[in-house]
Amino acid sequence: MPPLTTDRLILRRFESADAADLFAYMHRPSQPCFLSMALADPAAAQAEVVRRAGADDAIAVELKENGRLIGDLFAHFEEPDTWSIGWNFNPDFGGAGYATEAAQALVAHLFRDRQARRLYAYVEEDNTASQRLCDRLGMRQEGLFRDFVSFETDAEDRPIYVDTRQYALLRREWTG
C-alpha cells in the first residue's frame, strides 16, 4: 500500500525505527484479542517491525507532527473483492479521534483504490470502543457469534470463550 496521509496522520509500512513505539502498546496489549501477539522485550519488538515491514497487510499509523507510531491497522485480502480490517492503537493516544481518522482513510483507500466490494471486521462483545468505531465508519452489525473464540484461559487452563460481533460495509453503502 502506498503511504496515505490525513490531516494529522501518515499511514505507511512499518520501519525499523518503530520498534520502541510498537513495544509501548504491545508489551501489554489492551485488548485480549492481541494477547497472542504480546511482545516480551524490545528485541521481540524489533523482530516484529521487521516482519511487519515485509507484510502487505500491516499498516503503521504515524503522527505527522512528530513521526511517532501510535497504532496500526490491518487489511487482509480475503477474496477478490473482500477485505477483513482491524486496528490496534496505543491507549495513551485514545480519545483524540486518531483511530477514526486512520480507519476512515483505510476504508476510502480500499473502496476507491483497491476496488473492494465488501469490508468486514470482528469485534469482541466487550470492546465497546471498537464497536463505536465500526458505527462511525458506517458499518452495520451482521451477526453475533456466541462463544466464538478464546484468547485466555481460566485458573484450570480451560479456554474462556468470548462473544464476537461481525460488522460489515459494502461499497454501495459507503458514504465516503
Backbone as JSON, one array per atom type, in Angstrom:
{
  "sequence": "MPPLTTDRLILRRFESADAADLFAYMHRPSQPCFLSMALADPAAAQAEVVRRAGADDAIAVELKENGRLIGDLFAHFEEPDTWSIGWNFNPDFGGAGYATEAAQALVAHLFRDRQARRLYAYVEEDNTASQRLCDRLGMRQEGLFRDFVSFETDAEDRPIYVDTRQYALLRREWTG",
  "N": [[0.85, -1.17, 0.0], [0.59, 2.18, -0.85], [1.91, 5.06, 0.93], [-0.49, 6.81, 2.9], [-1.99, 9.92, 3.62], [-3.5, 11.9, 6.14], [-5.2, 14.61, 7.8], [-3.78, 14.66, 10.24], [-2.21, 12.39, 10.33], [0.0, 9.78, 9.08], [-0.28, 6.96, 7.15], [1.45, 4.07, 6.66], [4.06, 1.75, 5.62], [5.6, -0.38, 8.05], [8.62, 0.49, 9.82], [12.04, 0.04, 10.81], [12.66, 1.83, 12.88], [10.33, 1.97, 14.33], [10.15, 0.23, 16.43], [10.39, 0.74, 19.3], [8.11, 2.3, 19.83], [6.1, 0.51, 19.03], [6.51, -1.53, 20.88], [5.71, -0.16, 23.17], [2.89, -0.28, 23.24], [2.36, -2.92, 22.73], [3.57, -4.63, 24.54], [2.01, -5.12, 26.67], [-0.85, -5.81, 25.66], [-3.91, -3.99, 25.21], [-6.32, -5.13, 24.59], [-7.81, -8.33, 24.77], [-7.79, -9.84, 22.36], [-5.35, -9.36, 21.19], [-3.46, -10.58, 22.73], [-1.98, -12.88, 22.03], [-0.07, -11.81, 20.44], [1.58, -10.37, 22.02], [4.51, -8.61, 22.98], [7.56, -9.59, 24.27], [9.94, -8.26, 24.88], [12.18, -5.5, 24.0], [13.77, -6.52, 21.89], [12.12, -8.43, 20.71], [10.18, -6.73, 19.76], [11.64, -5.37, 17.82], [12.14, -7.44, 15.99], [9.51, -7.93, 15.27], [8.7, -5.52, 13.97], [10.3, -5.69, 11.73], [9.24, -7.98, 10.53], [6.6, -7.05, 10.05], [7.17, -4.93, 8.33], [7.64, -6.19, 5.96], [5.18, -7.16, 5.29], [2.23, -7.04, 3.44], [-0.22, -6.46, 4.52], [-0.03, -5.11, 6.92], [-0.18, -2.04, 8.53], [1.32, 0.85, 9.52], [0.57, 3.49, 11.79], [1.27, 6.76, 11.96], [1.96, 9.75, 13.75], [1.81, 12.85, 12.2], [2.95, 15.19, 13.2], [5.17, 14.54, 14.82], [6.3, 12.14, 14.03], [5.85, 9.84, 15.46], [4.94, 6.47, 16.09], [1.69, 5.47, 16.66], [-0.15, 3.51, 16.57], [-1.69, 0.76, 14.75], [-3.03, -0.6, 11.73], [-4.81, -3.2, 10.0], [-5.36, -4.87, 6.91], [-6.64, -7.48, 5.55], [-6.61, -9.3, 2.64], [-9.2, -11.12, 1.5], [-10.95, -12.3, -0.4], [-11.5, -11.96, -3.96], [-12.68, -9.38, -3.88], [-13.09, -8.62, -1.26], [-12.28, -7.6, 2.03], [-10.83, -8.03, 5.2], [-10.72, -6.0, 7.99], [-9.01, -4.18, 10.6], [-7.82, -2.78, 13.75], [-5.42, -1.43, 16.05], [-4.5, 0.47, 18.7], [-2.27, 2.54, 20.58], [-3.21, 2.97, 23.85], [-2.55, 5.32, 25.18], [-3.0, 7.35, 23.44], [-5.66, 7.5, 23.08], [-9.05, 8.65, 22.55], [-8.69, 10.92, 21.03], [-9.52, 10.8, 18.45], [-7.88, 9.62, 16.57], [-7.91, 6.88, 15.76], [-10.33, 6.73, 14.38], [-9.84, 8.57, 12.29], [-7.68, 7.33, 10.98], [-8.8, 4.81, 10.29], [-10.92, 5.62, 8.63], [-9.47, 6.64, 6.47], [-8.23, 4.3, 5.58], [-10.48, 2.74, 4.83], [-11.52, 4.34, 2.74], [-9.35, 4.16, 0.95], [-9.4, 1.38, 0.37], [-11.94, 1.04, -0.85], [-11.87, 2.96, -2.96], [-9.31, 2.77, -4.27], [-8.52, 0.08, -4.28], [-10.71, -1.2, -5.14], [-12.55, -2.58, -3.52], [-15.39, -4.52, -2.7], [-16.63, -5.29, -0.4], [-16.13, -4.84, 3.06], [-15.15, -6.13, 6.22], [-15.25, -6.58, 9.8], [-14.22, -8.11, 12.83], [-15.28, -7.87, 16.15], [-14.87, -8.05, 19.59], [-17.34, -8.71, 22.08], [-17.13, -7.16, 24.42], [-15.61, -4.98, 23.68], [-16.23, -2.04, 23.44], [-15.27, 0.4, 22.44], [-14.17, -0.21, 19.9], [-16.49, -1.15, 18.7], [-17.98, 1.22, 18.58], [-16.33, 2.61, 16.84], [-16.66, 1.09, 14.49], [-19.34, 1.74, 14.03], [-19.06, 4.53, 13.52], [-17.71, 4.37, 11.13], [-19.69, 3.63, 9.46], [-20.35, 1.02, 9.31], [-22.35, -1.93, 9.61], [-23.81, -4.09, 12.03], [-23.6, -7.45, 11.39], [-23.79, -9.91, 12.56], [-23.76, -11.93, 15.56], [-21.57, -13.89, 17.15], [-21.71, -16.43, 19.32], [-19.7, -17.52, 22.06], [-17.36, -17.57, 20.45], [-14.52, -17.38, 20.13], [-11.4, -17.94, 21.84], [-9.15, -16.22, 23.87], [-7.88, -16.3, 26.24], [-7.26, -18.26, 29.22], [-8.81, -19.97, 32.0], [-8.29, -20.44, 35.59], [-7.92, -23.19, 35.7], [-6.78, -23.69, 33.31], [-8.57, -23.85, 31.21], [-10.16, -22.9, 28.17], [-11.44, -19.58, 27.88], [-14.17, -18.54, 26.4], [-15.31, -15.98, 24.19], [-17.93, -13.77, 23.14], [-18.41, -12.56, 19.85], [-18.82, -9.88, 17.64], [-19.74, -9.37, 14.24], [-19.06, -6.95, 11.9], [-19.9, -5.12, 8.93], [-19.42, -3.51, 5.74], [-20.59, -2.45, 2.67], [-19.46, -1.39, -0.55], [-21.44, 0.04, -1.94], [-22.93, 1.0, 0.17], [-21.29, 2.74, 1.43], [-20.53, 6.03, 2.41], [-18.47, 7.72, 1.96]],
  "CA": [[0.0, 0.0, 0.0], [1.37, 3.43, -0.82], [1.58, 5.85, 2.12], [-1.69, 7.65, 2.86], [-1.92, 10.98, 4.61], [-4.73, 12.57, 6.58], [-4.84, 15.88, 8.42], [-2.84, 14.51, 11.35], [-1.59, 11.07, 10.34], [0.55, 9.12, 7.9], [-0.44, 5.51, 7.15], [2.6, 3.64, 5.87], [4.69, 0.49, 6.01], [6.41, -0.34, 9.27], [10.04, 0.74, 9.66], [12.84, -0.41, 11.94], [12.6, 2.83, 13.94], [9.04, 1.87, 15.02], [10.18, -0.84, 17.44], [10.12, 1.21, 20.67], [6.7, 2.71, 19.93], [5.29, -0.7, 18.97], [6.66, -2.18, 22.18], [4.97, 0.61, 24.17], [1.5, -0.73, 23.37], [2.21, -4.36, 22.51], [4.14, -5.47, 25.6], [0.8, -5.49, 27.43], [-1.97, -5.38, 24.82], [-5.08, -3.53, 25.95], [-7.45, -5.98, 24.26], [-7.44, -9.76, 24.79], [-7.56, -10.42, 21.03], [-3.96, -9.15, 20.8], [-2.57, -11.22, 23.7], [-1.06, -13.82, 21.39], [0.96, -11.03, 19.75], [2.31, -9.58, 23.02], [5.95, -8.57, 22.78], [8.22, -9.84, 25.55], [11.03, -7.34, 25.16], [12.48, -4.67, 22.83], [14.29, -7.33, 20.77], [10.94, -9.01, 20.05], [9.55, -5.62, 19.03], [12.45, -5.12, 16.62], [11.84, -8.53, 15.06], [8.13, -7.77, 14.79], [8.61, -4.45, 12.97], [10.91, -6.21, 10.51], [8.22, -8.85, 9.93], [5.5, -6.22, 9.55], [7.65, -4.12, 7.21], [7.54, -7.0, 4.75], [3.82, -7.67, 5.14], [1.37, -6.11, 2.71], [-1.47, -6.16, 5.23], [0.27, -4.4, 8.16], [-0.11, -0.61, 8.24], [1.71, 1.67, 10.67], [-0.11, 4.79, 11.89], [2.26, 7.7, 12.49], [1.57, 11.15, 13.93], [2.55, 13.74, 11.3], [3.66, 16.25, 13.92], [6.44, 14.13, 15.44], [6.78, 10.87, 13.49], [5.69, 8.75, 16.43], [3.98, 5.4, 15.82], [0.67, 5.47, 17.72], [-1.03, 2.37, 16.39], [-1.59, 0.08, 13.47], [-4.22, -1.13, 11.07], [-4.54, -4.29, 9.07], [-6.33, -5.1, 5.86], [-6.36, -8.8, 4.98], [-7.3, -9.61, 1.4], [-9.87, -12.4, 1.74], [-11.49, -12.8, -1.67], [-11.16, -10.95, -4.96], [-13.2, -8.04, -3.62], [-13.46, -8.57, 0.15], [-11.15, -7.36, 2.93], [-11.01, -8.01, 6.66], [-9.96, -4.87, 8.5], [-8.95, -4.05, 12.05], [-6.97, -1.72, 14.27], [-4.9, -1.55, 17.41], [-3.85, 1.75, 18.98], [-1.72, 2.78, 21.9], [-4.25, 3.63, 24.66], [-2.11, 6.65, 25.6], [-3.46, 8.3, 22.44], [-7.1, 7.31, 22.93], [-9.96, 9.76, 22.75], [-8.35, 12.07, 20.18], [-10.05, 10.58, 17.11], [-6.88, 9.08, 15.64], [-8.35, 5.6, 15.19], [-11.36, 7.03, 13.38], [-9.19, 9.22, 11.14], [-6.89, 6.32, 10.27], [-9.69, 3.79, 9.71], [-11.63, 6.23, 7.51], [-8.54, 6.7, 5.34], [-8.07, 2.93, 5.08], [-11.73, 2.36, 4.15], [-11.55, 5.07, 1.47], [-8.35, 3.55, 0.07], [-9.83, 0.06, -0.09], [-13.05, 1.18, -1.78], [-11.52, 3.75, -4.15], [-8.1, 2.36, -4.98], [-8.42, -1.37, -4.39], [-11.99, -1.67, -5.69], [-13.22, -3.5, -2.61], [-16.85, -4.56, -2.71], [-17.11, -5.53, 0.96], [-15.18, -4.84, 4.17], [-15.75, -6.61, 7.46], [-14.39, -6.56, 10.99], [-14.67, -8.83, 14.02], [-15.07, -7.1, 17.37], [-15.36, -8.78, 20.75], [-18.54, -8.15, 22.7], [-16.82, -6.16, 25.46], [-14.77, -3.93, 23.12], [-17.19, -1.01, 23.0], [-14.59, 1.43, 21.66], [-14.12, -0.67, 18.51], [-17.86, -1.18, 18.2], [-18.33, 2.61, 18.23], [-15.57, 2.95, 15.63], [-17.38, 0.47, 13.37], [-20.52, 2.58, 13.79], [-18.62, 5.78, 12.88], [-17.31, 4.04, 9.76], [-20.89, 3.3, 8.7], [-20.51, -0.43, 9.25], [-23.53, -2.45, 10.31], [-23.58, -5.39, 12.64], [-24.21, -8.53, 10.62], [-24.02, -11.1, 13.35], [-23.13, -12.1, 16.86], [-21.13, -15.27, 17.29], [-21.61, -16.8, 20.75], [-18.54, -18.35, 22.4], [-16.72, -17.67, 19.13], [-13.08, -17.52, 20.15], [-10.79, -17.84, 23.16], [-7.84, -15.57, 23.92], [-7.34, -16.51, 27.58], [-7.73, -19.46, 29.91], [-9.13, -19.76, 33.42], [-7.31, -20.98, 36.55], [-7.68, -24.6, 35.38], [-6.25, -23.72, 31.95], [-9.64, -24.08, 30.24], [-10.39, -21.69, 27.38], [-12.54, -18.67, 28.17], [-14.68, -18.12, 25.1], [-15.98, -14.68, 24.18], [-18.83, -13.48, 22.04], [-17.79, -11.67, 18.87], [-19.7, -9.28, 16.64], [-19.19, -9.12, 12.9], [-19.55, -5.74, 11.25], [-19.54, -5.09, 7.52], [-19.78, -2.34, 4.94], [-20.49, -2.64, 1.23], [-19.11, -0.15, -1.26], [-22.66, 0.8, -2.27], [-23.42, 1.61, 1.41], [-20.28, 3.68, 1.92], [-20.88, 7.42, 2.12], [-17.23, 8.49, 1.9]],
  "C": [[0.89, 1.24, 0.0], [1.02, 4.2, 0.45], [0.33, 6.7, 1.88], [-1.54, 8.73, 3.93], [-3.32, 11.52, 4.9], [-4.29, 13.9, 7.18], [-3.73, 15.73, 9.45], [-1.96, 13.27, 11.29], [-0.95, 10.71, 9.0], [0.35, 7.62, 8.1], [0.59, 4.96, 6.17], [3.04, 2.24, 6.29], [5.45, 0.69, 7.33], [7.87, -0.14, 8.9], [10.76, 0.29, 10.93], [12.75, 0.54, 13.13], [11.3, 2.77, 14.75], [9.07, 0.93, 16.22], [9.82, -0.35, 18.85], [8.66, 1.61, 20.83], [5.77, 1.5, 19.85], [5.34, -1.42, 20.31], [5.82, -1.47, 23.25], [3.53, 0.14, 24.33], [1.31, -2.23, 23.16], [2.91, -5.22, 23.56], [3.04, -5.92, 26.56], [-0.41, -5.02, 26.63], [-3.21, -5.03, 25.64], [-6.32, -4.38, 25.67], [-7.0, -7.45, 24.22], [-7.14, -10.36, 23.41], [-6.13, -10.25, 20.56], [-2.97, -9.83, 21.75], [-1.56, -12.16, 23.06], [0.08, -13.11, 20.65], [1.77, -10.16, 20.72], [3.81, -9.71, 22.81], [6.66, -8.64, 24.12], [9.27, -8.8, 25.9], [11.32, -6.51, 23.9], [13.03, -5.46, 21.63], [13.14, -7.98, 20.0], [10.22, -7.94, 19.24], [10.32, -5.33, 17.75], [12.2, -6.2, 15.57], [10.45, -8.38, 14.46], [8.01, -6.64, 13.77], [9.26, -4.89, 11.66], [9.91, -7.11, 9.78], [7.11, -8.03, 9.29], [5.93, -5.37, 8.36], [7.54, -4.87, 5.89], [6.15, -7.54, 4.47], [2.94, -6.62, 4.46], [0.14, -5.68, 3.5], [-1.26, -5.39, 6.54], [0.54, -2.93, 7.85], [0.22, 0.15, 9.53], [0.96, 3.0, 10.62], [0.81, 5.73, 12.66], [1.63, 9.09, 12.66], [2.44, 12.02, 13.01], [3.46, 14.69, 12.09], [5.01, 15.83, 14.5], [6.99, 12.79, 14.96], [6.6, 9.68, 14.4], [4.62, 7.76, 15.97], [2.99, 5.35, 16.97], [-0.28, 4.29, 17.61], [-0.81, 1.72, 15.04], [-2.95, -0.38, 13.01], [-3.82, -2.39, 10.34], [-5.68, -4.37, 8.08], [-5.95, -6.41, 5.18], [-7.24, -9.01, 3.76], [-7.89, -11.01, 1.53], [-10.35, -13.07, 0.46], [-11.18, -11.73, -2.71], [-11.62, -9.53, -4.64], [-13.61, -7.82, -2.17], [-12.21, -8.47, 1.02], [-11.63, -7.43, 4.37], [-10.14, -6.88, 7.2], [-9.98, -4.86, 10.03], [-7.92, -3.02, 12.45], [-6.53, -2.04, 15.68], [-4.1, -0.28, 17.68], [-3.33, 1.79, 20.4], [-2.76, 3.53, 22.72], [-3.85, 5.02, 25.14], [-2.6, 7.74, 24.64], [-4.96, 8.2, 22.2], [-7.88, 8.6, 23.15], [-9.69, 10.98, 21.89], [-8.86, 11.92, 18.75], [-9.06, 10.01, 16.11], [-7.32, 7.78, 14.99], [-9.4, 5.83, 14.12], [-10.74, 7.61, 12.13], [-8.41, 8.2, 10.31], [-7.79, 5.3, 9.58], [-10.48, 4.37, 8.54], [-10.73, 6.31, 6.27], [-8.33, 5.32, 4.73], [-9.3, 2.49, 4.3], [-11.8, 3.05, 2.79], [-10.55, 4.48, 0.48], [-8.84, 2.21, -0.48], [-10.99, 0.15, -1.08], [-12.64, 1.89, -3.07], [-10.38, 3.13, -4.96], [-7.99, 0.86, -5.2], [-9.71, -2.02, -4.89], [-12.67, -2.73, -4.82], [-14.73, -3.39, -2.8], [-17.38, -4.61, -1.29], [-15.93, -5.51, 1.92], [-15.88, -5.4, 5.39], [-14.72, -6.59, 8.58], [-15.04, -7.41, 12.07], [-14.32, -8.01, 15.24], [-15.67, -7.87, 18.54], [-16.46, -7.98, 21.46], [-18.24, -7.05, 23.72], [-15.95, -5.0, 24.95], [-15.65, -2.82, 22.54], [-16.53, 0.09, 22.18], [-14.52, 1.03, 20.18], [-15.51, -0.79, 17.9], [-18.31, 0.22, 17.76], [-17.58, 3.05, 16.97], [-16.24, 2.34, 14.4], [-18.62, 1.29, 13.02], [-20.14, 3.87, 13.07], [-18.2, 5.56, 11.43], [-18.51, 3.72, 8.87], [-21.12, 1.81, 8.57], [-21.77, -0.83, 10.02], [-23.18, -3.8, 10.92], [-24.33, -6.45, 11.86], [-24.52, -9.75, 11.48], [-23.34, -11.02, 14.7], [-22.84, -13.57, 17.02], [-20.91, -15.55, 18.77], [-20.43, -17.74, 20.97], [-17.67, -18.62, 21.17], [-15.24, -18.02, 19.2], [-12.57, -17.38, 21.58], [-9.41, -17.21, 23.03], [-7.13, -15.84, 25.24], [-7.87, -17.82, 28.14], [-8.01, -19.11, 31.37], [-8.05, -20.41, 34.3], [-6.97, -22.44, 36.3], [-7.19, -24.79, 33.95], [-7.3, -24.12, 30.91], [-9.89, -22.79, 29.46], [-11.58, -20.89, 27.89], [-13.0, -18.13, 26.83], [-15.44, -16.81, 25.22], [-16.89, -14.58, 22.97], [-18.18, -12.43, 21.14], [-18.83, -11.19, 17.88], [-18.98, -9.19, 15.3], [-19.88, -7.9, 12.34], [-19.13, -5.79, 9.79], [-20.03, -3.8, 6.87], [-19.57, -2.69, 3.48], [-20.13, -1.31, 0.57], [-20.36, 0.68, -1.55], [-23.28, 1.45, -1.04], [-22.51, 2.72, 1.92], [-20.63, 5.1, 1.5], [-19.67, 8.32, 1.98], [-17.09, 9.26, 0.64]]
}
